[in-house]
Coordinates of C-alpha atoms in Angstrom, one line a residue:
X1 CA 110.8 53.0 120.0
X2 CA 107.4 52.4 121.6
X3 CA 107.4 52.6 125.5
X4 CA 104.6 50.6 127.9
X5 CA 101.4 52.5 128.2
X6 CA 101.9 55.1 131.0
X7 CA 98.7 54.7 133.5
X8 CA 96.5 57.3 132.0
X9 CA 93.5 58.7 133.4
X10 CA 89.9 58.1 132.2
X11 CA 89.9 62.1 132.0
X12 CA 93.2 62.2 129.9
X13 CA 92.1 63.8 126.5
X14 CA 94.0 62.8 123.2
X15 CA 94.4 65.6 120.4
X16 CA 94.3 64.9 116.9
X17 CA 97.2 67.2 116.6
X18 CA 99.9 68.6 118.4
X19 CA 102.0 71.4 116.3
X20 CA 105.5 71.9 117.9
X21 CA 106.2 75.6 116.6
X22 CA 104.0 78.7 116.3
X23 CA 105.8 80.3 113.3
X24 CA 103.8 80.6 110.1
X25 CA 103.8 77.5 109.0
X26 CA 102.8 76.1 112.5
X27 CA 99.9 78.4 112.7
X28 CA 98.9 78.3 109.0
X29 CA 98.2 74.5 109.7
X30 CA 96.7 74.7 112.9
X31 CA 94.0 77.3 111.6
X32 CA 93.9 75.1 108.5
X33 CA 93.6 71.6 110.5
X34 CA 91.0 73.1 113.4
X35 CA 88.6 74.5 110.6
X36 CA 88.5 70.8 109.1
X37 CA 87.2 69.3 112.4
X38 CA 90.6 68.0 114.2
X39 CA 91.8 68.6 118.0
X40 CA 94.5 71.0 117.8
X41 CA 97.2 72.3 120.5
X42 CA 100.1 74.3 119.1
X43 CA 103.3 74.3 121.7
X44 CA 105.6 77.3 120.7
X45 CA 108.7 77.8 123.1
X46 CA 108.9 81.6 122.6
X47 CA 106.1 83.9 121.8
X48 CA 104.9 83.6 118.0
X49 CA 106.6 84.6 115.2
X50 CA 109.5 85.2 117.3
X51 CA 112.7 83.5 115.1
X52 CA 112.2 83.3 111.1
X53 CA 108.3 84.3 110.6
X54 CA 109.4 87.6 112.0
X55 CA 112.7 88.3 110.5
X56 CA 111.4 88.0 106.8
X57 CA 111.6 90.3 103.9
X58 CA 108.0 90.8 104.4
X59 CA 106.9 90.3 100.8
X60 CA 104.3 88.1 99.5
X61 CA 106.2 87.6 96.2
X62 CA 106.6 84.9 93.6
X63 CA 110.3 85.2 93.6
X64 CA 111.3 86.3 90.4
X65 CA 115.1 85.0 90.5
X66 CA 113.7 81.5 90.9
X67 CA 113.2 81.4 87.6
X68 CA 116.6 81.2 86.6
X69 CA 116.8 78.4 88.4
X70 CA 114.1 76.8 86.7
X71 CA 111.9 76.2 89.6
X72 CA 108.1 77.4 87.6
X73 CA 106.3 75.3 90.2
X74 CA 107.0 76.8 92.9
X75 CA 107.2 80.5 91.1
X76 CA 103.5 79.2 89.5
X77 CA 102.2 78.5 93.1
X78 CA 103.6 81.4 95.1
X79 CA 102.1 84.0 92.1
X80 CA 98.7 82.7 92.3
X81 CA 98.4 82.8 95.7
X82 CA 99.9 86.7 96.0
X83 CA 96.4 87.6 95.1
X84 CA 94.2 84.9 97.2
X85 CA 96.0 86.3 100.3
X86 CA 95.4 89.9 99.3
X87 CA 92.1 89.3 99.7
X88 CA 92.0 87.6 102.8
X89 CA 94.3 90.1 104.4
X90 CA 94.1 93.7 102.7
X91 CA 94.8 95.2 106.2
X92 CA 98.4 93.6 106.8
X93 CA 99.2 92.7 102.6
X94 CA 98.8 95.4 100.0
X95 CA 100.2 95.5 96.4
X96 CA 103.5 97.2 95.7
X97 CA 105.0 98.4 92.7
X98 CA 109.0 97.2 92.1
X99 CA 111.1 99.0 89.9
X100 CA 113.9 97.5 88.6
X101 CA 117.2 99.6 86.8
X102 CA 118.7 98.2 83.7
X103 CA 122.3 98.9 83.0
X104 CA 123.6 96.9 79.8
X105 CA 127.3 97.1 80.9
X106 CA 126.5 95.8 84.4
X107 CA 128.2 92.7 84.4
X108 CA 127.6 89.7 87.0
X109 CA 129.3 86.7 88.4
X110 CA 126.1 84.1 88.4
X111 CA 126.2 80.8 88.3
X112 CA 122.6 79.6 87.9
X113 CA 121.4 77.3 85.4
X114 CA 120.2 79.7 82.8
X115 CA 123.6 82.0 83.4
X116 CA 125.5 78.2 82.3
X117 CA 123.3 77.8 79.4
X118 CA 124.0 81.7 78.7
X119 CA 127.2 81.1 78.9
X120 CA 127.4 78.1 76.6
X121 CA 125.4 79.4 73.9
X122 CA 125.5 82.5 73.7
X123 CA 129.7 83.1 75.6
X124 CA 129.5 86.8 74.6
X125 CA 126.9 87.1 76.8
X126 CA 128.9 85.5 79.9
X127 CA 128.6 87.8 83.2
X128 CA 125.3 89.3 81.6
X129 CA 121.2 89.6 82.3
X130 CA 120.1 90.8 78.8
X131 CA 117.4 92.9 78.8
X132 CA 115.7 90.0 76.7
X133 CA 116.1 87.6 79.0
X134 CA 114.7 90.3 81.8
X135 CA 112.1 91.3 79.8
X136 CA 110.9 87.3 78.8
X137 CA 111.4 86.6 82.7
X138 CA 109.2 89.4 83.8
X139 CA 106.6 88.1 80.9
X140 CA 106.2 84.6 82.6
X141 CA 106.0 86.5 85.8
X142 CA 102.9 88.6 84.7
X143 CA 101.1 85.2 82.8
X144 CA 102.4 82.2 85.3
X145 CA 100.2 82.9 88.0
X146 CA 96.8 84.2 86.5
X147 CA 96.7 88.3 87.5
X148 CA 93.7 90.2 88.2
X149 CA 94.3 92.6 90.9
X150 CA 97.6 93.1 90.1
X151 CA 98.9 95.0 87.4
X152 CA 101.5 93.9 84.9
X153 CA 104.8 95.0 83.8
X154 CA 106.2 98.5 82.1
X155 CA 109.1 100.2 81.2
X156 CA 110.0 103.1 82.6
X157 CA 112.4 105.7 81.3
X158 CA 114.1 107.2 84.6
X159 CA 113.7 110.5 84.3
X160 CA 111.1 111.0 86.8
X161 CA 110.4 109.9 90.8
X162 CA 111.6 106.5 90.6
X163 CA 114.7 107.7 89.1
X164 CA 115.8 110.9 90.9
X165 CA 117.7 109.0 94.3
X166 CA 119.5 106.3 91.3
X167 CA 122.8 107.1 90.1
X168 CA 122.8 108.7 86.8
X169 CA 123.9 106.0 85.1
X170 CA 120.4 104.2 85.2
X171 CA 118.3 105.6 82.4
X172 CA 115.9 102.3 82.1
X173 CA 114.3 100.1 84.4
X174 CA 111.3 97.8 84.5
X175 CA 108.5 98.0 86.9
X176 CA 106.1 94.7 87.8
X177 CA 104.1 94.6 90.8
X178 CA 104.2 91.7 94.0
X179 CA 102.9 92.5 97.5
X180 CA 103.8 93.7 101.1
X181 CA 102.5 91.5 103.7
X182 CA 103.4 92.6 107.8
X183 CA 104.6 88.6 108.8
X184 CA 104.8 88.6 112.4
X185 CA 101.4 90.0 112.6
X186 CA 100.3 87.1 110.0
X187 CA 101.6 84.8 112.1
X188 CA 99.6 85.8 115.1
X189 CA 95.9 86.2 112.9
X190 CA 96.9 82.3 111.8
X191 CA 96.5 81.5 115.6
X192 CA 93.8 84.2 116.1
X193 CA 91.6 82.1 113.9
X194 CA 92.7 78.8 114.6
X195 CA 92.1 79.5 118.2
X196 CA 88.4 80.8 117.4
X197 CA 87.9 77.8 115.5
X198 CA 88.8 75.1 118.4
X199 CA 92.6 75.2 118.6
X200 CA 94.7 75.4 121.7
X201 CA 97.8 77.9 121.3
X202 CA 100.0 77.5 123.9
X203 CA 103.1 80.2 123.8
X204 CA 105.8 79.6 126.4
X205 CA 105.3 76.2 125.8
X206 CA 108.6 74.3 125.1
X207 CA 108.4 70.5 124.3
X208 CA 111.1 68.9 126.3
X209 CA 110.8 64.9 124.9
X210 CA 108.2 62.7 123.7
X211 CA 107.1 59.2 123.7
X212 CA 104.9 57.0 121.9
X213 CA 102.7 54.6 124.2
X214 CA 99.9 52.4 122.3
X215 CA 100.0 54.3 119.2
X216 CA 99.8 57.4 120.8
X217 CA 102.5 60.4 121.2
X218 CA 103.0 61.8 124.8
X219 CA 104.4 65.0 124.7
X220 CA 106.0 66.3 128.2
X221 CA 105.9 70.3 127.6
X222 CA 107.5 72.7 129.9
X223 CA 105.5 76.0 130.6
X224 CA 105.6 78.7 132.9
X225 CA 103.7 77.0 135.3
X226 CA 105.6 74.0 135.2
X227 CA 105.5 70.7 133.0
X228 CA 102.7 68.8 131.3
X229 CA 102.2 66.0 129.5
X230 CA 99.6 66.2 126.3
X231 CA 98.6 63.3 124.3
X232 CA 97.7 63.5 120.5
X233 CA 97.8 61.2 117.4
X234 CA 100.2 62.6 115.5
X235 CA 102.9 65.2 115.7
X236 CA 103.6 68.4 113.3
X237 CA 107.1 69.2 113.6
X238 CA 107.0 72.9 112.1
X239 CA 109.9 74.2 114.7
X240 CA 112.0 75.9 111.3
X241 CA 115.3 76.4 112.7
X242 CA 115.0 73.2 115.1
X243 CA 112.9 71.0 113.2
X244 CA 116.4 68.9 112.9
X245 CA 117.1 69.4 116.8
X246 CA 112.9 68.3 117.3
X247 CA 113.7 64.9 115.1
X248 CA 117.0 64.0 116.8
X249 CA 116.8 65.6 120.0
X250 CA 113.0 65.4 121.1
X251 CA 111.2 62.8 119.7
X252 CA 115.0 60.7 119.2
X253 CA 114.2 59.2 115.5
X254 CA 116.4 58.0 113.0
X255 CA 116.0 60.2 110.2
X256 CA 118.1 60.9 106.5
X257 CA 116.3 64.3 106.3
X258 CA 118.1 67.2 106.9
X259 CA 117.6 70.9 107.0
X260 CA 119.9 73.4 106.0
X261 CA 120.3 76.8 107.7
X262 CA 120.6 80.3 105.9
X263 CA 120.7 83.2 107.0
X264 CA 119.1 86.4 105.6
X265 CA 120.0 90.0 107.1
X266 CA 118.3 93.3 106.8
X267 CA 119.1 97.1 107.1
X268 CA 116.7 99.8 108.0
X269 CA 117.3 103.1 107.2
X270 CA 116.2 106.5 107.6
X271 CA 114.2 107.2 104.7
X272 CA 115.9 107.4 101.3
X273 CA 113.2 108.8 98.9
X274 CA 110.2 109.9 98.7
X275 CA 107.8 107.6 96.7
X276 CA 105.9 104.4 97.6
X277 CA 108.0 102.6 95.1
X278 CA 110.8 99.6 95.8
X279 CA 113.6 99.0 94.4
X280 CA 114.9 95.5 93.1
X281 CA 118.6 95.8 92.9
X282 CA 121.0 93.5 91.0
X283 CA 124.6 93.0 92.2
X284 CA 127.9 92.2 90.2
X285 CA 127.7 88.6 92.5
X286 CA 124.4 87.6 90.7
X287 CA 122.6 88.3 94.0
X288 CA 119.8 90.6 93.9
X289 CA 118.7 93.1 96.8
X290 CA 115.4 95.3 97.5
X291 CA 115.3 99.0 99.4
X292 CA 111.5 99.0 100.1
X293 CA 109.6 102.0 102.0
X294 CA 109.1 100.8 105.4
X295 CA 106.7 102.3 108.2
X296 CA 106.4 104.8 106.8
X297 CA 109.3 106.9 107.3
X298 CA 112.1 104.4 106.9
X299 CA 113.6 102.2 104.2
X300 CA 114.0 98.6 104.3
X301 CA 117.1 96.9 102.3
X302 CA 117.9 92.8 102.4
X303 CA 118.8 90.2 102.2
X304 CA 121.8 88.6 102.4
X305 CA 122.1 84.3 101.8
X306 CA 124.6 82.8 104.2
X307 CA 125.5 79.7 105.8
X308 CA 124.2 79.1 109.7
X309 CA 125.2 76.0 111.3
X310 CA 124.1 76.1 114.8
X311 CA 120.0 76.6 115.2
X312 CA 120.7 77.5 119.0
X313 CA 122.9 80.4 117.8
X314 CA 120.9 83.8 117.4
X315 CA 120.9 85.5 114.3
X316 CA 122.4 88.5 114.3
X317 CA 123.1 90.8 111.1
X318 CA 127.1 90.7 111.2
X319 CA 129.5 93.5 110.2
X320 CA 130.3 92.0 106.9
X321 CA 126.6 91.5 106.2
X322 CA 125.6 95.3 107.0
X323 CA 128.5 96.7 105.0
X324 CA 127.7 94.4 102.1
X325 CA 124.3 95.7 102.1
X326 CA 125.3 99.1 101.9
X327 CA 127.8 98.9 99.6
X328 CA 125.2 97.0 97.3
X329 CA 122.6 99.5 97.3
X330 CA 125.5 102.4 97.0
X331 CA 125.9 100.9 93.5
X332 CA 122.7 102.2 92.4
X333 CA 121.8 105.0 94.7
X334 CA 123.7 108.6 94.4
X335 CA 123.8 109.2 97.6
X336 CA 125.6 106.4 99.3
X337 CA 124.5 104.1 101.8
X338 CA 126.6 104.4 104.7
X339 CA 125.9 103.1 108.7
X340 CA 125.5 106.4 109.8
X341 CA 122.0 106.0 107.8
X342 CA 121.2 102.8 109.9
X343 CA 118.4 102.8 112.8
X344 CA 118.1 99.3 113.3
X345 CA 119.5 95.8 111.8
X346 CA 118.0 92.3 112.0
X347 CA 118.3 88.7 111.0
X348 CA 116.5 85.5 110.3
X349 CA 117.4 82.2 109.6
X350 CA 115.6 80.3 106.7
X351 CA 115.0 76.4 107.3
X352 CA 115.7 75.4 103.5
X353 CA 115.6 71.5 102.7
X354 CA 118.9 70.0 102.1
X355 CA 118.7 69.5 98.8
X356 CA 122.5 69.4 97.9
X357 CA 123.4 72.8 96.4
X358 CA 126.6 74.0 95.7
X359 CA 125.5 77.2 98.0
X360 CA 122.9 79.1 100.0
X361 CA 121.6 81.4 97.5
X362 CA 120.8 78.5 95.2
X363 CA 119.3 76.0 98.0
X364 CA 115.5 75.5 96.8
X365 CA 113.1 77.6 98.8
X366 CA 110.4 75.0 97.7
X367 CA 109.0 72.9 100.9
X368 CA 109.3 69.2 101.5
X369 CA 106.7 67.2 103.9
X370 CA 108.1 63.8 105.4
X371 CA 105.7 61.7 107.6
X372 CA 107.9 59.6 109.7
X373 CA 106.4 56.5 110.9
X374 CA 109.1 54.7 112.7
X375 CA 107.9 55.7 116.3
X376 CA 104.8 53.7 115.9
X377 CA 102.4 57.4 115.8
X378 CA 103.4 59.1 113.3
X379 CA 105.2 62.5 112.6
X380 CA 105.2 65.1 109.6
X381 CA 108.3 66.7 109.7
X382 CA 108.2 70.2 107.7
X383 CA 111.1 71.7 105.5
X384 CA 111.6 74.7 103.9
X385 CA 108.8 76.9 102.6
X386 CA 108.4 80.6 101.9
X387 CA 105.8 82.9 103.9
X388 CA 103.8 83.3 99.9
X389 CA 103.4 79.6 100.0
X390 CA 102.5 78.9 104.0
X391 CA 98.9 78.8 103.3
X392 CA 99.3 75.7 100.4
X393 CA 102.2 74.3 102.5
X394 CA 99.4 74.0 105.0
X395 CA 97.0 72.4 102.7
X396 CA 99.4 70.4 101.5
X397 CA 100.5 69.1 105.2
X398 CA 96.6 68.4 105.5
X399 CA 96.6 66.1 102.2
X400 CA 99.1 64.3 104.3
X401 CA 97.5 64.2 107.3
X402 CA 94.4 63.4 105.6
X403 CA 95.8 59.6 104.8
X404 CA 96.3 59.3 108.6
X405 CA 93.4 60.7 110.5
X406 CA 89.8 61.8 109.4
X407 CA 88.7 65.1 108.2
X408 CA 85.4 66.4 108.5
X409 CA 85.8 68.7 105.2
X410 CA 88.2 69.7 101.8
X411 CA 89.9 72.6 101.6
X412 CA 89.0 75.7 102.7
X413 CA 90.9 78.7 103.7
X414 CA 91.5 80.1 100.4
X415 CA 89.2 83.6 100.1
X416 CA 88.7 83.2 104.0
X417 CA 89.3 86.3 105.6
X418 CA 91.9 86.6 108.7
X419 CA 90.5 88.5 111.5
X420 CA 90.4 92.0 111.0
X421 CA 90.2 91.5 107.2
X422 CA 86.7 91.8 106.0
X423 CA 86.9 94.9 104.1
X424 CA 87.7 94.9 100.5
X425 CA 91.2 94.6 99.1
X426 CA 91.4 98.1 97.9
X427 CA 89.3 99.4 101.1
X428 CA 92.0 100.7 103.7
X429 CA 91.8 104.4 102.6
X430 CA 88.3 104.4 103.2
X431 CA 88.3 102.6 106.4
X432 CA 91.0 105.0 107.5
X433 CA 88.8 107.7 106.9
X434 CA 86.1 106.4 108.9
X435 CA 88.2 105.9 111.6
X436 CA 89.1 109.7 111.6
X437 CA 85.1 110.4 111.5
X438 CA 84.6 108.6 114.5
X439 CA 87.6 109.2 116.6
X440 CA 88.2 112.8 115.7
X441 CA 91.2 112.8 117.9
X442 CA 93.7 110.4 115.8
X443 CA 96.1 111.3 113.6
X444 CA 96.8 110.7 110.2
X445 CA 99.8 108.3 110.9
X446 CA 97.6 106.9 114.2
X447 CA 94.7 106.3 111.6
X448 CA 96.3 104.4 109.1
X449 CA 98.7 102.6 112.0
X450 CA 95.5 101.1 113.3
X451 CA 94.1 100.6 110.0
X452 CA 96.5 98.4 108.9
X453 CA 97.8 96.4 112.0
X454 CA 93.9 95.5 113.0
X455 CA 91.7 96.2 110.0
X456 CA 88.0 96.6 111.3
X457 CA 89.0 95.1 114.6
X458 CA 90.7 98.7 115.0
X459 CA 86.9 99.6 116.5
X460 CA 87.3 96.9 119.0
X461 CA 90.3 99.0 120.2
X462 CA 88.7 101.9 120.4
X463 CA 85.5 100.9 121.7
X464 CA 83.2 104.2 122.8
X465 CA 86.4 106.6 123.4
X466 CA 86.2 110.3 122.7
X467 CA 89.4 111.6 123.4
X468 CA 92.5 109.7 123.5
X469 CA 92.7 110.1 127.1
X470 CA 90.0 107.5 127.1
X471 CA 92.3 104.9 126.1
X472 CA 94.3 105.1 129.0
X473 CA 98.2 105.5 129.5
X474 CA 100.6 107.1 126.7
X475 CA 102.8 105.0 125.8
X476 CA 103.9 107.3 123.5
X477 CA 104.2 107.1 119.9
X478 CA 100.2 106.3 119.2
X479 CA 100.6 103.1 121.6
X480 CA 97.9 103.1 124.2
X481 CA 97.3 101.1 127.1
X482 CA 93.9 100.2 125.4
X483 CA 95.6 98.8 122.6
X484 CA 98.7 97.1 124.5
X485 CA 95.8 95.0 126.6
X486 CA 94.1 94.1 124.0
X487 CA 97.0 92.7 122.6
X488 CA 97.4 90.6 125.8
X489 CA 94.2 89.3 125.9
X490 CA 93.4 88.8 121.8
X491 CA 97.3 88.6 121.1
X492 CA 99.4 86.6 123.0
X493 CA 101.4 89.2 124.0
X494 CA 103.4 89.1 127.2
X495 CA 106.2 91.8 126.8
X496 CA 107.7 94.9 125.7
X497 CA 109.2 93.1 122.6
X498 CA 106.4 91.4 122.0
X499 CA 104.0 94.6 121.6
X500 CA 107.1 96.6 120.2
X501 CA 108.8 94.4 117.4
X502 CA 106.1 91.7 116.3
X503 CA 102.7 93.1 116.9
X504 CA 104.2 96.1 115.4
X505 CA 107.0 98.1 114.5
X506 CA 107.0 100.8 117.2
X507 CA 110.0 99.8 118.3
X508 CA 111.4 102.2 115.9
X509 CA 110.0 105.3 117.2
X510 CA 109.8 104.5 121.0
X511 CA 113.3 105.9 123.2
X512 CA 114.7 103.8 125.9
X513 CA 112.6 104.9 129.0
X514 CA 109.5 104.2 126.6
X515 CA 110.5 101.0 126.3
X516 CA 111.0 100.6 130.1
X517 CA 107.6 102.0 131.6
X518 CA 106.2 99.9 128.5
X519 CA 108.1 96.9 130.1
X520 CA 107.3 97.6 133.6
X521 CA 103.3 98.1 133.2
X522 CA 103.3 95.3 131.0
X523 CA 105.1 92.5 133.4
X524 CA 102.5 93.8 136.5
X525 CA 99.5 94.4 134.4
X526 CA 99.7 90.9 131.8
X527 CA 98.2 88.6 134.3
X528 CA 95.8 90.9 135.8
X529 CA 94.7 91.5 132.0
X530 CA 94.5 88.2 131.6
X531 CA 92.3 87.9 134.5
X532 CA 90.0 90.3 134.1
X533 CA 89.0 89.0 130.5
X534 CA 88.0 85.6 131.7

């Protein structure tokens, strides 16, 4: 499919790389490919994080179902690097505790491999999760993935907090530990630090087609300014939802691979206990659920696995979905769920590898990398993946890309700190504290906001202010017009949404004419911003 050599300029640079999508496994390979030496520009169409990397259960986990279907490598991988990422990250990731109730009478329709072989040899135990088989699942959980921050598995008898908002009929439950991580805000630090290490990050940047001329891929990219064309050696196809409308669509190749969409919904709630606990929830379907404690005064509850055929369709959490959720969690909470309890519903679609399964929930969450040659400049196309495993996804891409272009160095992002992060992993309480030494004026929940979202860049925020008139317009609910421009200028941030649902959550607490004097400072003041910090 290669075209004649379009007259090019003596000035015309050619890129090592150009990633097509700035969602996390975009950015974690453009930070991981600038830090080994290459030329790096990252083309995202929207603003970052802002389809799946956003709309995930926001756990750093190991995915403890996945053992039942047998898939240790991925489990393996995914544990050991819960803890490298806590400490590169302890502002945005932190460890959490999950308990989960044990009913023996609770009976399930599963059909995983281990429920089959269940079934075959032991048929009285059809429609069951032993506690033995919990109990020996949990064990390879603890010892699969080398712990040493995190602690290992107990049981609880629930008579105490963890079992006062569960239905009485829950008198046991096991409690193992995996991590919290805020994703959107992952997503940005990935292109934070791929940027401070050479990279180009382009948001607003859609590729429209792309050609190959002498070896070499030219991109034409449509911006907000208009259209360019940028050359590079090889293409990263990381668009998740559209990697399959990139292959076919964009770059027109041939290709067997194929992605398969499912989609995951969420509930958030007003707040339905009063610990720092979550919840993992099994259901009479085989599915499982988690109610986690979310910003503080809310409670998270997801997912849901279903099929979503059309990429350019948005996600959107559907009647059926929300009322399953409640209904699920009913089954173990007295007080039930209901959508009166709802403040806000969203929904992401996961871009799993088509591996052939007889349904969404049992699709393999393990990624697949394809380099695709048949251009005549090659292309990795990039399937599947969880947000646990984005940082060896990336490594693993740069193996690939290793046997194609020249590196300057190994591996080398594990243990490195993401901007904001270089505190220790256990650390935020102090830091928080000596926030509220030197800015006398925040508030506990302001404190530990900025604390978290911005780690020991939180000072950069500040700056020299005394009062929190200092830092400009009210936004209202602790958002400053110090804080919304420096998320325009470090960021990427150009809206309301933006500031309100990826670079944070405060989307929750902000009413509607918030939002609009948000909106409407933010669409005059970006460029100026923008300007001013050049």
């Amino acid at each position: 499919m290669s075209q004649p050599a379009p007259d090019l300029t003596a000035t015309q640079q050619v890129h090592d790389l150009l990633v097509i999508g700035g969602g996390i496994n975009g950015c974690g390979i453009a930070r991981d490919a600038a830090g080994r030496g290459l030329s790096v520009v990252l083309a995202e169409k929207g603003d970052l994080a802002g389809a799946t990397s956003s709309a995930s259960t926001k756990l750093f986990h190991g995915g403890l179902r996945y053992l039942e279907y047998f898939e240790f490598r991925l489990v393996r991988e995914a544990l050991i690097e819960r803890e490298t990422l806590l400490r590169a990250m302890p502002h945005i990731s932190w460890p959490m505790r999950f308990v989960l109730p044990y009913h023996r009478d609770m009976r399930f329709d599963s059909d995983t491999p281990t429920s089959r072989l269940l079934g075959i040899f032991m048929p009285w135990m059809k429609g069951r999760r032993p506690a033995w088989l919990i109990r020996l699942g949990l064990f390879l959980y603890d010892n699969l993935g080398g712990r040493k921050i995190l602690p290992g598995t107990t049981t609880l008898t629930l008579t105490g907090k963890e079992g006062a908002p569960l239905n009485d009929r829950f008198t046991k439950a096991y409690e193992y530990s995996d991590a919290w991580v805020e994703d959107s805000r992952l997503v940005v630090l990935n292109a934070r630090d791929a940027a401070a290490r050479g990279a180009t990050i382009m948001t607003r940047s859609e590729v429209v087609s792309a050609s190959v001329a002498d070896g070499i891929w030219q991109v034409k990219i449509r911006t907000e300014d208009g259209e360019q064309t940028i050359a590079a050696r090889m293409l990263i196809n990381a668009a998740g939802p559209w990697v399959g409308d990139v292959i076919h669509g964009r770059l027109r190749l041939n290709s067997r691979e194929n992605v398969r969409l499912v989609r995951g919904s969420h509930i958030v709630t007003r707040k339905l206990y009063d610990h720092d606990k979550c919840y993992f929830f099994q259901g009479s379907d085989g599915r499982i659920i988690f109610a986690i404690p979310y910003e503080q005064d809310f409670t998270l509850i997801g997912t849901t696995d279903a099929e979503h055929h059309d990429p350019s369709q948005t996600p959107v959490c559907t009647d059926e979905e929300r009322d399953y959720l409640c209904n699920f969690a009913s089954q173990y909470f007295k007080r039930p769920v209901t959508t009166d309890d709802i403040v806000w519903t969203y929904s992401g679609v996961r871009p799993l590898y088509d591996d052939g399964a007889s349904s969404a929930t049992a699709a393999t969450r393990d990624y697949t990398l394809k380099v695709d040659q048949s251009a005549g400049a090659p292309v990795l196309n990039i399937f599947g993946g969880k947000i646990t495993t984005y940082r060896r996804l990336a490594e693993s891409a740069l193996d690939k890309i290793g046997t194609i272009l020249p590196l300057d160095k190994g591996k080398w992002t594990a243990g490195v700190a993401l901007p904001g992060g270089d505190f220790p992993h256990d650390g935020v309480a102090a830091l928080v504290a000596e926030l509220q030494r030197d800015y006398p004026f925040l508030t506990d929940f302001w404190a530990r906001r900025l604390a978290r979202a911005y780690g020991t860049e939180a000072r950069d925020i500040l700056g020299a202010a005394k009062t929190a008139t200092d830092l400009g317009h009210d936004f209202g609910a602790t958002l400053s017009e110090a804080e919304v421009s420096w998320l325009i200028t470090h960021e990427y941030a150009r809206s309301a949404e933006d500031v309100l649902w990826r670079r944070s959550k405060l989307g929750l607490r902000m009413d509607q004419h918030q939002v609009a004097v948000l909106e409407e400072w933010t669409a005059n003041h970006a460029k100026k911003v923008l300007r001013a910090a050049e």
